[in-house]
mmCIF file of C-alpha atoms (C1' of nucleotides) in Angstrom:
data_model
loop_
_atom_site.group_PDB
_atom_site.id
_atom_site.type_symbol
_atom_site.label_atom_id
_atom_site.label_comp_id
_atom_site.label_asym_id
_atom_site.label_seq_id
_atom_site.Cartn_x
_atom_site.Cartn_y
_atom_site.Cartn_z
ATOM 1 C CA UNK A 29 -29.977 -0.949 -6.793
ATOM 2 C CA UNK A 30 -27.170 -2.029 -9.247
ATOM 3 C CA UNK A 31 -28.927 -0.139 -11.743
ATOM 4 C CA UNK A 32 -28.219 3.044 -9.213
ATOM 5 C CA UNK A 33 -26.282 5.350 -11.735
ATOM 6 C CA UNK A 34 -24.263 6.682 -8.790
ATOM 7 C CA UNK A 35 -23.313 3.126 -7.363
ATOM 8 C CA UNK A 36 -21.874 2.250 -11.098
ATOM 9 C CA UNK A 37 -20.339 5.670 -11.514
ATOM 10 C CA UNK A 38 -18.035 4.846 -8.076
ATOM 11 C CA UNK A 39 -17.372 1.177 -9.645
ATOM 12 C CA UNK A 40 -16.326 2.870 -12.696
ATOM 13 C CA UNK A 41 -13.705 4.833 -11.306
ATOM 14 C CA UNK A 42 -11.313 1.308 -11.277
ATOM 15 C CA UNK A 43 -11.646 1.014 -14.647
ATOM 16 C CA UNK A 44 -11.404 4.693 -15.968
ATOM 17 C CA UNK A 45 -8.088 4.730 -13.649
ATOM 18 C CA UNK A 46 -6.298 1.436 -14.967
ATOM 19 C CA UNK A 47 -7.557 3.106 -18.803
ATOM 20 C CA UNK A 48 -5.828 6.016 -17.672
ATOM 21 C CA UNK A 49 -2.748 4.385 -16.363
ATOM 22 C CA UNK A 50 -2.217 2.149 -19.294
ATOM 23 C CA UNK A 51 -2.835 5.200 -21.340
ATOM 24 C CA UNK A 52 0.257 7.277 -19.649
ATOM 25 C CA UNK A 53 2.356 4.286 -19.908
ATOM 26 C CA UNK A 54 1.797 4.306 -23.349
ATOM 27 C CA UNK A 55 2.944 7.697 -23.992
ATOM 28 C CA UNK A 56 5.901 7.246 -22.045
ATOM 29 C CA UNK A 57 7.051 4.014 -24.233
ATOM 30 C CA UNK A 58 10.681 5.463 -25.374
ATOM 31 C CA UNK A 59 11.003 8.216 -23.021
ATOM 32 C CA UNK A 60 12.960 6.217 -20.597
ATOM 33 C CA UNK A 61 10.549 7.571 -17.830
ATOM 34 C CA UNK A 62 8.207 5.596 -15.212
ATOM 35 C CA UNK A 63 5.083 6.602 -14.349
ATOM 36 C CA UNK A 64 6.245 7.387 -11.084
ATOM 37 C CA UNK A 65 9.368 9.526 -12.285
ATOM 38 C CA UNK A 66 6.433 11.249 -14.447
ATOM 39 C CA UNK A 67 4.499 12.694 -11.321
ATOM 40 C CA UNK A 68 7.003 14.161 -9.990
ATOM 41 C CA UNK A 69 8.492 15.765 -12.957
ATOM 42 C CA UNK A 70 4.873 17.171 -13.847
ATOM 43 C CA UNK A 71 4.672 18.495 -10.883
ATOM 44 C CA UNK A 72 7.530 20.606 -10.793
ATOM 45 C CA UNK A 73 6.728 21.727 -14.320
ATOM 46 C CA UNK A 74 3.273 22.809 -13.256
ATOM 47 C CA UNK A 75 4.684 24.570 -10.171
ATOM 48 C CA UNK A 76 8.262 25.007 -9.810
ATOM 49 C CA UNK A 77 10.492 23.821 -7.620
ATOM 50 C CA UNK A 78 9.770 21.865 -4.352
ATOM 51 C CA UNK A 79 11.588 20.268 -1.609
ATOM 52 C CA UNK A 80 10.886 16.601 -1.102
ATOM 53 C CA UNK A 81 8.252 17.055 1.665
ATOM 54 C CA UNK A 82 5.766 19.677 -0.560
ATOM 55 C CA UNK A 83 6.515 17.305 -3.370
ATOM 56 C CA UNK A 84 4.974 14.280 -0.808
ATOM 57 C CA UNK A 85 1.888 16.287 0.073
ATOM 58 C CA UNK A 86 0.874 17.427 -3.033
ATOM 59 C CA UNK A 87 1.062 13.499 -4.332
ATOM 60 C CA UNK A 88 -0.464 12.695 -0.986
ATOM 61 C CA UNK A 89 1.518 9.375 -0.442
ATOM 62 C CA UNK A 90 4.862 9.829 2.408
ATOM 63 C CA UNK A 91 7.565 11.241 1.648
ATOM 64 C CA UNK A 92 9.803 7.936 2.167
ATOM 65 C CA UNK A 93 8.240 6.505 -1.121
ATOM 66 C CA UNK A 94 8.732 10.179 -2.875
ATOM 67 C CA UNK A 95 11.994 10.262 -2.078
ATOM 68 C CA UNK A 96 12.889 7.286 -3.719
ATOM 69 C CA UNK A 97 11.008 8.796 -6.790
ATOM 70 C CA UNK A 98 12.568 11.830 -7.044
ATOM 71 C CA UNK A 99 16.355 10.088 -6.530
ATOM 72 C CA UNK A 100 15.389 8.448 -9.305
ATOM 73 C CA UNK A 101 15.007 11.873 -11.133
ATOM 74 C CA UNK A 102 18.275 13.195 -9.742
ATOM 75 C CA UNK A 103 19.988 10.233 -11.091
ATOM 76 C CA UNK A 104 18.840 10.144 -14.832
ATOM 77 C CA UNK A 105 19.913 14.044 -14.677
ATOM 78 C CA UNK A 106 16.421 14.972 -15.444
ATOM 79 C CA UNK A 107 16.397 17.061 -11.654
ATOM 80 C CA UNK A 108 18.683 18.619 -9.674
ATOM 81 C CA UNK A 109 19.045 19.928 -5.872
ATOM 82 C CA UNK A 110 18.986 24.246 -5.658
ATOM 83 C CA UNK A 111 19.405 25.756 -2.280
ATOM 84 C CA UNK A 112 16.481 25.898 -0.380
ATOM 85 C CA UNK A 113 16.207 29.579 0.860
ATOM 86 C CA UNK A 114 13.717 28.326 3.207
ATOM 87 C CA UNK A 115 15.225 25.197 4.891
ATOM 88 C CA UNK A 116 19.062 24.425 4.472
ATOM 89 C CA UNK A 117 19.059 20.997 5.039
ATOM 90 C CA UNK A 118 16.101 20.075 2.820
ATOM 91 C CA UNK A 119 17.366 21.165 -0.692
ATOM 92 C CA UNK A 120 14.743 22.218 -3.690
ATOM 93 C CA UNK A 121 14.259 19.672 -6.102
ATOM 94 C CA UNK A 122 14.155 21.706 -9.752
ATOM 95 C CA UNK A 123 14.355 20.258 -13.366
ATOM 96 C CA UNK A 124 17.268 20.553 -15.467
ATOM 97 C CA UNK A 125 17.266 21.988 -18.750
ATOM 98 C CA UNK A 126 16.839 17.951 -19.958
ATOM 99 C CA UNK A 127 13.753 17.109 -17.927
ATOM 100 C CA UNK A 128 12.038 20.294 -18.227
ATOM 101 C CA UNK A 129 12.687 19.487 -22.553
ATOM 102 C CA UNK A 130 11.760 15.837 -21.227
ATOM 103 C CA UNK A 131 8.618 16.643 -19.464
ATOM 104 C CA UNK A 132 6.679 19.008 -22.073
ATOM 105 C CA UNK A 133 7.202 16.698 -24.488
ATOM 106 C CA UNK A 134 5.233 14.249 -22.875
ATOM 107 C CA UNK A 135 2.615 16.507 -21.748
ATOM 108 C CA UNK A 136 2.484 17.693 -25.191
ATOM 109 C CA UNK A 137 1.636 14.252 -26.436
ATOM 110 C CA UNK A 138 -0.535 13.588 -23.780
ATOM 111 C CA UNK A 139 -2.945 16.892 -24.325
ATOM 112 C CA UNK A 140 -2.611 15.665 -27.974
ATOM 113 C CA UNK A 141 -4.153 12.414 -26.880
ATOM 114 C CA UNK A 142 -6.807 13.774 -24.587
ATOM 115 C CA UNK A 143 -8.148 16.396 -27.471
ATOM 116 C CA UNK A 144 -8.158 13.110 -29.730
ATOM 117 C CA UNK A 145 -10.391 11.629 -27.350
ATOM 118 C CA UNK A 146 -12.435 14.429 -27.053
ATOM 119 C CA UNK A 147 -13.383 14.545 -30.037
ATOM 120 C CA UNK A 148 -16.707 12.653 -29.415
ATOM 121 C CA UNK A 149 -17.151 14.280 -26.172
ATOM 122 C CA UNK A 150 -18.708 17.455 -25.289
ATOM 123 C CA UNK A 151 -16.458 19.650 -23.355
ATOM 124 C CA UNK A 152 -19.861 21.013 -21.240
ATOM 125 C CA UNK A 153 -20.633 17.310 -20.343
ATOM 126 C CA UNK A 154 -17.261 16.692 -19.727
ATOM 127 C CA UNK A 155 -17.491 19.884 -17.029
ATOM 128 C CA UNK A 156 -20.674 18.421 -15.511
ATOM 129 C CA UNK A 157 -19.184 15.041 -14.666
ATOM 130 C CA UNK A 158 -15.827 16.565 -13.417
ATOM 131 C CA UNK A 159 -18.462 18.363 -11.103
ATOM 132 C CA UNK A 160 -20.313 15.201 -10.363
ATOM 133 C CA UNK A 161 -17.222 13.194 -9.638
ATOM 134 C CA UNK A 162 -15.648 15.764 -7.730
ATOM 135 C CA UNK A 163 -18.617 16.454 -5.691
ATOM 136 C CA UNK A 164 -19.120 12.537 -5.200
ATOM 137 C CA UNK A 165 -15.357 11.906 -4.367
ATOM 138 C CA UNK A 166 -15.463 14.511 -1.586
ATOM 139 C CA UNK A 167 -18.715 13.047 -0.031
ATOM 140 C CA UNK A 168 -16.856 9.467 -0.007
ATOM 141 C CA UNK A 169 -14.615 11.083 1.780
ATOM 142 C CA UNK A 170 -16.238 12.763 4.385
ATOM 143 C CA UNK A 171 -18.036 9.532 4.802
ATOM 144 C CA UNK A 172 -15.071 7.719 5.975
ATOM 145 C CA UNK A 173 -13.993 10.430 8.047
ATOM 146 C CA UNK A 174 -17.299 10.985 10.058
ATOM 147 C CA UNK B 10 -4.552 22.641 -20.853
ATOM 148 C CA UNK B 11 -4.398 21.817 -17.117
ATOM 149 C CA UNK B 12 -7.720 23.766 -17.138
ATOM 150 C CA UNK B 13 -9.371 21.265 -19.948
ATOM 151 C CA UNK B 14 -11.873 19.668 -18.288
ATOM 152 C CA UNK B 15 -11.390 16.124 -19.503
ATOM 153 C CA UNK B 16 -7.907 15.801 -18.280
ATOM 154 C CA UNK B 17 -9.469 16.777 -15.087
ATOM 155 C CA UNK B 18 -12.069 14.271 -14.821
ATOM 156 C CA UNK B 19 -8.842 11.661 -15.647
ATOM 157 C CA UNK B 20 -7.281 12.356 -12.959
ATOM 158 C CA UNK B 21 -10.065 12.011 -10.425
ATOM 159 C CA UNK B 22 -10.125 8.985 -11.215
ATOM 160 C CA UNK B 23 -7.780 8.053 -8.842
ATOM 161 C CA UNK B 24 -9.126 10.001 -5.841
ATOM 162 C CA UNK B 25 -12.484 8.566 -6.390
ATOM 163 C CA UNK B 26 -11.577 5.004 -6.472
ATOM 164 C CA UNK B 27 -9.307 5.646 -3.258
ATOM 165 C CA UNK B 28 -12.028 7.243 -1.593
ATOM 166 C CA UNK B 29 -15.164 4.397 -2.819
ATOM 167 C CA UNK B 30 -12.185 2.088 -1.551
ATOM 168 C CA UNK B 31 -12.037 3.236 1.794
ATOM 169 C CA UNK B 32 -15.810 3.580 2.154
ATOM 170 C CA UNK B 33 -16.003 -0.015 1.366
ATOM 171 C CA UNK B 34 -13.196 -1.028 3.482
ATOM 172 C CA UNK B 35 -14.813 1.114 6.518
ATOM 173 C CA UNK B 36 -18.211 -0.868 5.575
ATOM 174 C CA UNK B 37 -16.231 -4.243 5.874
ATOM 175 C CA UNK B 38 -15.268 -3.281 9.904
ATOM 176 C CA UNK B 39 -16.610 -5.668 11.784
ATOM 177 C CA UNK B 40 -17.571 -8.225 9.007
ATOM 178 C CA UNK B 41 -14.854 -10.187 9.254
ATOM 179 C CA UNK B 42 -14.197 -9.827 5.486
ATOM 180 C CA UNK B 43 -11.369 -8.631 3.230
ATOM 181 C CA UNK B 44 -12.045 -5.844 0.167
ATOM 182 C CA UNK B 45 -11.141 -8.840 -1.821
ATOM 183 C CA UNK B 46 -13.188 -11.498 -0.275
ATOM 184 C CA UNK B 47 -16.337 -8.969 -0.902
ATOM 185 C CA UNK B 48 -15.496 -8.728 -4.504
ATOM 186 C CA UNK B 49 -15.472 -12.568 -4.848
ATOM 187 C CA UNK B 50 -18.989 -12.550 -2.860
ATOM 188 C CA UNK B 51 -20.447 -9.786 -5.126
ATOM 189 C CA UNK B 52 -20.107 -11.549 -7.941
ATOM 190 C CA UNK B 53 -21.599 -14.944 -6.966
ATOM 191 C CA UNK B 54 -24.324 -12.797 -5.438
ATOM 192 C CA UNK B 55 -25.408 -11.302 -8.469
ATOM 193 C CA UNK B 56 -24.980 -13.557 -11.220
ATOM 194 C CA UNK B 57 -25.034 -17.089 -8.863
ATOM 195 C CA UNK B 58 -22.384 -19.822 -8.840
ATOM 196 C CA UNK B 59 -19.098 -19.843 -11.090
ATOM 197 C CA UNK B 60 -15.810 -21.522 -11.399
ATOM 198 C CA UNK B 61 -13.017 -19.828 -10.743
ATOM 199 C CA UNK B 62 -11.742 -18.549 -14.398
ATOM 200 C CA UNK B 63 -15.316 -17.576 -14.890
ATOM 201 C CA UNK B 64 -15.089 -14.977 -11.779
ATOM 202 C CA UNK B 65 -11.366 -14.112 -13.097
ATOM 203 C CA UNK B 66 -12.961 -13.534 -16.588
ATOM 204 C CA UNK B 67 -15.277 -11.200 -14.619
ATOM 205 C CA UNK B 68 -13.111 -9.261 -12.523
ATOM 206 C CA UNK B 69 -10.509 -9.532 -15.556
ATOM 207 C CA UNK B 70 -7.715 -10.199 -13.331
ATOM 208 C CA UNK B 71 -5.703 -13.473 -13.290
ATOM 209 C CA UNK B 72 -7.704 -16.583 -12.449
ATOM 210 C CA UNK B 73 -4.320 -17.497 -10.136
ATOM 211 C CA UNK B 74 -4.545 -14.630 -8.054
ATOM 212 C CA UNK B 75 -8.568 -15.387 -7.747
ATOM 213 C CA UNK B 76 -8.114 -18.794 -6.866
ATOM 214 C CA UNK B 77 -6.210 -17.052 -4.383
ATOM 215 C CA UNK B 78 -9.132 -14.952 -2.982
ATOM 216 C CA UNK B 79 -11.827 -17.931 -3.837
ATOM 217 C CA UNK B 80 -9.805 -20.308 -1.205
ATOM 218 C CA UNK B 81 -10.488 -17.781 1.324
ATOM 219 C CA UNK B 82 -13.871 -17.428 1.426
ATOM 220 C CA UNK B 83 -13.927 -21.206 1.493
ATOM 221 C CA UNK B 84 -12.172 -21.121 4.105
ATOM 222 C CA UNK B 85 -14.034 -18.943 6.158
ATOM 223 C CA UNK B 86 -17.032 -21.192 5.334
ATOM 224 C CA UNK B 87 -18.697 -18.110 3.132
ATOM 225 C CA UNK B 88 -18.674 -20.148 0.026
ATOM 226 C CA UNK B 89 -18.327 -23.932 -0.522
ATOM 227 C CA UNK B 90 -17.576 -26.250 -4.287
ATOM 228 C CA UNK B 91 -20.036 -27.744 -6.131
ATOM 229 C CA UNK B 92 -20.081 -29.928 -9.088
ATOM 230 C CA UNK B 93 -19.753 -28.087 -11.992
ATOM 231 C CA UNK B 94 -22.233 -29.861 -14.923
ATOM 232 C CA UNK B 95 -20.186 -27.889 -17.520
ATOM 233 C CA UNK B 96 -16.120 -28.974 -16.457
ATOM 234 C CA UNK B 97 -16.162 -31.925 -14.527
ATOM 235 C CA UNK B 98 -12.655 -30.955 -12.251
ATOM 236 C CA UNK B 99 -13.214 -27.215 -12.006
ATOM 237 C CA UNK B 100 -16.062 -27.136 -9.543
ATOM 238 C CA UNK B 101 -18.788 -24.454 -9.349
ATOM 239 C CA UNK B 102 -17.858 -22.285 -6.077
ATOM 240 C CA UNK B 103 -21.029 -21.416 -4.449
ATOM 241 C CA UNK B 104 -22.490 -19.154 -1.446
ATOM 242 C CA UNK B 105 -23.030 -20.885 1.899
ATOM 243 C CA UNK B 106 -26.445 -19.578 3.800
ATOM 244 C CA UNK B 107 -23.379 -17.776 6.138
ATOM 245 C CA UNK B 108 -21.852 -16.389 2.912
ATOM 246 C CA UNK B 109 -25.546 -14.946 1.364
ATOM 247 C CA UNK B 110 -26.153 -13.171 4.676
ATOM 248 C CA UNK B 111 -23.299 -11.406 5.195
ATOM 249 C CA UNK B 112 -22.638 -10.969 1.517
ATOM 250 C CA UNK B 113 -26.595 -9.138 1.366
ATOM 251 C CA UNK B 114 -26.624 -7.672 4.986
ATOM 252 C CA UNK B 115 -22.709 -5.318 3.203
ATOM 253 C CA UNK B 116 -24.085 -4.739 -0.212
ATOM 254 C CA UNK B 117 -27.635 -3.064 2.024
ATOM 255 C CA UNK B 118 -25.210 -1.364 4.004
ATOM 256 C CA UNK B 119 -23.629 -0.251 0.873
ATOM 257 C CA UNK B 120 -27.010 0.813 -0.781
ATOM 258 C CA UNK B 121 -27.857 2.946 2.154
ATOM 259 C CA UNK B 122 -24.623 5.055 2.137
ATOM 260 C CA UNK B 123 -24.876 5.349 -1.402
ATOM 261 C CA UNK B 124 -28.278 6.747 -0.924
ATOM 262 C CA UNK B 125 -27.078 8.800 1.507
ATOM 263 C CA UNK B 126 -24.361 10.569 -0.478
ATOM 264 C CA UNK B 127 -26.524 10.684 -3.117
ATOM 265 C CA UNK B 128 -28.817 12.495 -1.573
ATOM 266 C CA UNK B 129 -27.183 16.323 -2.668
ATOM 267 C CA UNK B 130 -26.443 15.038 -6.530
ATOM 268 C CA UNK B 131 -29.273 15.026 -8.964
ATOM 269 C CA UNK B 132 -29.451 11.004 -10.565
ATOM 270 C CA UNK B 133 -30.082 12.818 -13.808
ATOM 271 C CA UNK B 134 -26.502 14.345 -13.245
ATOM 272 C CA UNK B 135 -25.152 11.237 -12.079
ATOM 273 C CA UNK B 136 -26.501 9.455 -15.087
ATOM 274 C CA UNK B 137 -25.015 12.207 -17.465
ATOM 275 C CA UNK B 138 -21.748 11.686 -15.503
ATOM 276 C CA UNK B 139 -22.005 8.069 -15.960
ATOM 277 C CA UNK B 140 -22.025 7.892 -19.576
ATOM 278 C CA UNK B 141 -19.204 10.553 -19.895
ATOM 279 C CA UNK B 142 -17.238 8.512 -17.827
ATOM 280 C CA UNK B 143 -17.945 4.926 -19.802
ATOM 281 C CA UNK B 144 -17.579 6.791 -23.034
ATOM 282 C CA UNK B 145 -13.858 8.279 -21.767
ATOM 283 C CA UNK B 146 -13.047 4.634 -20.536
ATOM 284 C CA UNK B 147 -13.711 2.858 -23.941
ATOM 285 C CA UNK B 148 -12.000 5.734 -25.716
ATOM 286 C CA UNK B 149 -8.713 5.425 -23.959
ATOM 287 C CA UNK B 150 -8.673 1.735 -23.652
ATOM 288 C CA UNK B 151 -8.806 1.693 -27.593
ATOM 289 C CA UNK B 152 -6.268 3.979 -27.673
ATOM 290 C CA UNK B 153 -4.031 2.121 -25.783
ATOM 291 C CA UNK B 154 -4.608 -0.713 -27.830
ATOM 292 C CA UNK B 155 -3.983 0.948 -31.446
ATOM 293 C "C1'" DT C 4 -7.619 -41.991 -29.407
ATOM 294 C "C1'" DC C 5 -4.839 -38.485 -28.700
ATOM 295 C "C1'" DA C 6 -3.225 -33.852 -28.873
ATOM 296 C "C1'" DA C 7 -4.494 -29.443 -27.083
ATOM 297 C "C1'" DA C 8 -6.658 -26.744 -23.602
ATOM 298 C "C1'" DA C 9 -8.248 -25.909 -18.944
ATOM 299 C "C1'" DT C 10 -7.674 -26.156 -14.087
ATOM 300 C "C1'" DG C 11 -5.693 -26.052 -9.321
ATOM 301 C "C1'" DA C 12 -1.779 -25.516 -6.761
ATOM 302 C "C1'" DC C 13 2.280 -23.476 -5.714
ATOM 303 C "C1'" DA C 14 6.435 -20.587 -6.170
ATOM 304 C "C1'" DT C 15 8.442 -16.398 -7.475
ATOM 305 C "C1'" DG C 16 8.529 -11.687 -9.170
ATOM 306 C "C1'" DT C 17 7.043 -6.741 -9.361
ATOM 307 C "C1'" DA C 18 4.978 -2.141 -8.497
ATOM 308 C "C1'" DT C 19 3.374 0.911 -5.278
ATOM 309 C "C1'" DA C 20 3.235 2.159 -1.469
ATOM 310 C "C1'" DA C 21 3.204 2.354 4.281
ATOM 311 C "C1'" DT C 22 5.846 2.124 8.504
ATOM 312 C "C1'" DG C 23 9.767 2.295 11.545
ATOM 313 C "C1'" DT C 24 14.070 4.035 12.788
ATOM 314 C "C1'" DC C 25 18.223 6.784 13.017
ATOM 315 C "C1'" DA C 26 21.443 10.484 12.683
ATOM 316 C "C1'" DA C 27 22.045 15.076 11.135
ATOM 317 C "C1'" DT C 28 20.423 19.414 10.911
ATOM 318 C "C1'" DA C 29 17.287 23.235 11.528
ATOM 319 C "C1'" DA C 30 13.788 25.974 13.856
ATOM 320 C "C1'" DG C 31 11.516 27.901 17.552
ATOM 321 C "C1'" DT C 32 11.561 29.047 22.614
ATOM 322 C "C1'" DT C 33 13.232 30.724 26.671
ATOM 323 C "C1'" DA D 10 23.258 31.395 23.484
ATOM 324 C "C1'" DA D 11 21.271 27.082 25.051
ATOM 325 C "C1'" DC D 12 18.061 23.797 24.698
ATOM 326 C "C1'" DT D 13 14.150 21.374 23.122
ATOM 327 C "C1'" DT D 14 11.520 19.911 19.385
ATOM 328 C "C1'" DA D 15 10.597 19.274 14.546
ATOM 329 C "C1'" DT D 16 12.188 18.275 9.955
ATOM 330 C "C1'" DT D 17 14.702 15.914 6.609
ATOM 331 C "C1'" DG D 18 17.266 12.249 4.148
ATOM 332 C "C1'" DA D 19 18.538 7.747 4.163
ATOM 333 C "C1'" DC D 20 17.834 3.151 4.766
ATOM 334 C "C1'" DA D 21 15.438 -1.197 6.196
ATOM 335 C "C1'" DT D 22 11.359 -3.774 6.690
ATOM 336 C "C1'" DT D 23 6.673 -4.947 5.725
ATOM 337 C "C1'" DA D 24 2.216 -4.996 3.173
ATOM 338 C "C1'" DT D 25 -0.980 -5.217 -0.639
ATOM 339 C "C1'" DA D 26 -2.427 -6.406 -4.944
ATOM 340 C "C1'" DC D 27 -1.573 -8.277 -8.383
ATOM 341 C "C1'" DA D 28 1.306 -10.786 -12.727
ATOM 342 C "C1'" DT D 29 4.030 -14.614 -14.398
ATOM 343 C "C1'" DG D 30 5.884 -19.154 -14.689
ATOM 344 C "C1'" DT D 31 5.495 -23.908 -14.091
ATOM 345 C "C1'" DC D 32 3.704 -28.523 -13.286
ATOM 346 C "C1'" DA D 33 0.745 -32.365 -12.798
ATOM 347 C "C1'" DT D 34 -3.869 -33.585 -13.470
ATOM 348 C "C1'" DT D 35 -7.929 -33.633 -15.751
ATOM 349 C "C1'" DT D 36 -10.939 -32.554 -19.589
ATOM 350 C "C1'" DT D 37 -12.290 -31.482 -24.116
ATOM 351 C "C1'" DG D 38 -12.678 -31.681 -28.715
ATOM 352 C "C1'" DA D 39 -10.921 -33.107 -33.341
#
DNA sequence: TCAAAATGACATGTATAATGTCAATAAGTT
DNA sequence: AACTTATTGACATTATACATGTCATTTTGA
């Protein structure tokens, strides 16, 4: 029963995350960033510009606690507010020529890290456990739903 | 680079400790019991009695913050002190018959919703998935720590 | 024997959020 | 155009899950 691979594979997940974590913190050491000012700088780098509320749903957590985060951006310069074509009131949060410099950098170091790392791992393993994980994580899920 | 399947499986990490978090918090309705409370429990179920920095050295977080979560199940009556033969004034904190049954009737609760969501993932996948994931956890704590 | 370590207890601090509320605006509806 | 309803930003409060600091009391080990 504890020796069900699934049942330590969901346990695992704490660990792998705080490993994670610790490792991003790491590669932020100098950058003058948080973890939190991180997220929503990679996002916008991944997909351009959002208001505050797209922002919150793609992080799923409220958008109280992202606004917070990204006035944080706004305030080191590293974002900045663009007229939002589609809602006036609710301005687009974009990066500035600094946190767009600011952000790949760190990326950079962090897909640095990760190809490090796997080194000893086999990319086709690595696909089947994304698939596992995935699979299990959406299961979990539905299981609190139901 | 977003695509590499490694930095994928990272960042489910979070999601699937959210979502194993939730289905053990659902599994706790009813039982009276706090997420942290059941970790404390788990422990002395499996491996038997221990003093307080013995369960902190096990769930390597601060033995302050477990004392914390220890003096609750004593106080719901789930767990009680014993001498401890090995440190005379840290005292051996030990399930109650109230404690073992509620403790066993979770973790069976547990075992049969992890059967059930294992029921569409192959354990040969799961064990694959498994080791993948331990491996990626070692290699990223040590890299944190060089 | 005596210094160093371990323990319990308590107080305070911190990070990451959720929740509640309000006023200003914006959007959709008639 | 008027009116209702929804959205947003801003701010305050609360919650959770820890870490950290400190102290007095044992306990251990040299």
């Amino acid at each position: 029963m504890i020796r069900d691979p699934l049942y330590q594979l969901i346990w695992m997940s704490r660990p792998l995350m705080q490993a994670a974590e610790a490792a991003v913190e790491r590669g932020l050491q100098g950058s003058g960033l948080t973890v939190r000012m991180r997220a929503v700088l990679e996002i916008l780098h991944r997909n351009g510009d959002a208001s505050v509320p797209e922002l919150a749903a793609r992080l799923e957590i409220k958008r109280q606690y992202v606004q917070v985060m990204v006035n944080e951006t706004l305030q080191a310069g590293l974002t900045e507010r663009r007229v939002n074509p589609r809602h006036k009131s609710s301005a687009l949060v974009s990066l500035t020529d600094t946190g767009r410099a600011l952000i790949a950098d760190v990326l950079d170091r962090e897909a640095v890290l990760v190809a490090q790392i796997g080194a000893g791992i086999d990319p086709a393993e690595a696909e089947r456990a994304l698939n596992v994980v995935q699979a299990l994580t959406e299961k979990l899920k539905a299981s609190v739903k139901e």
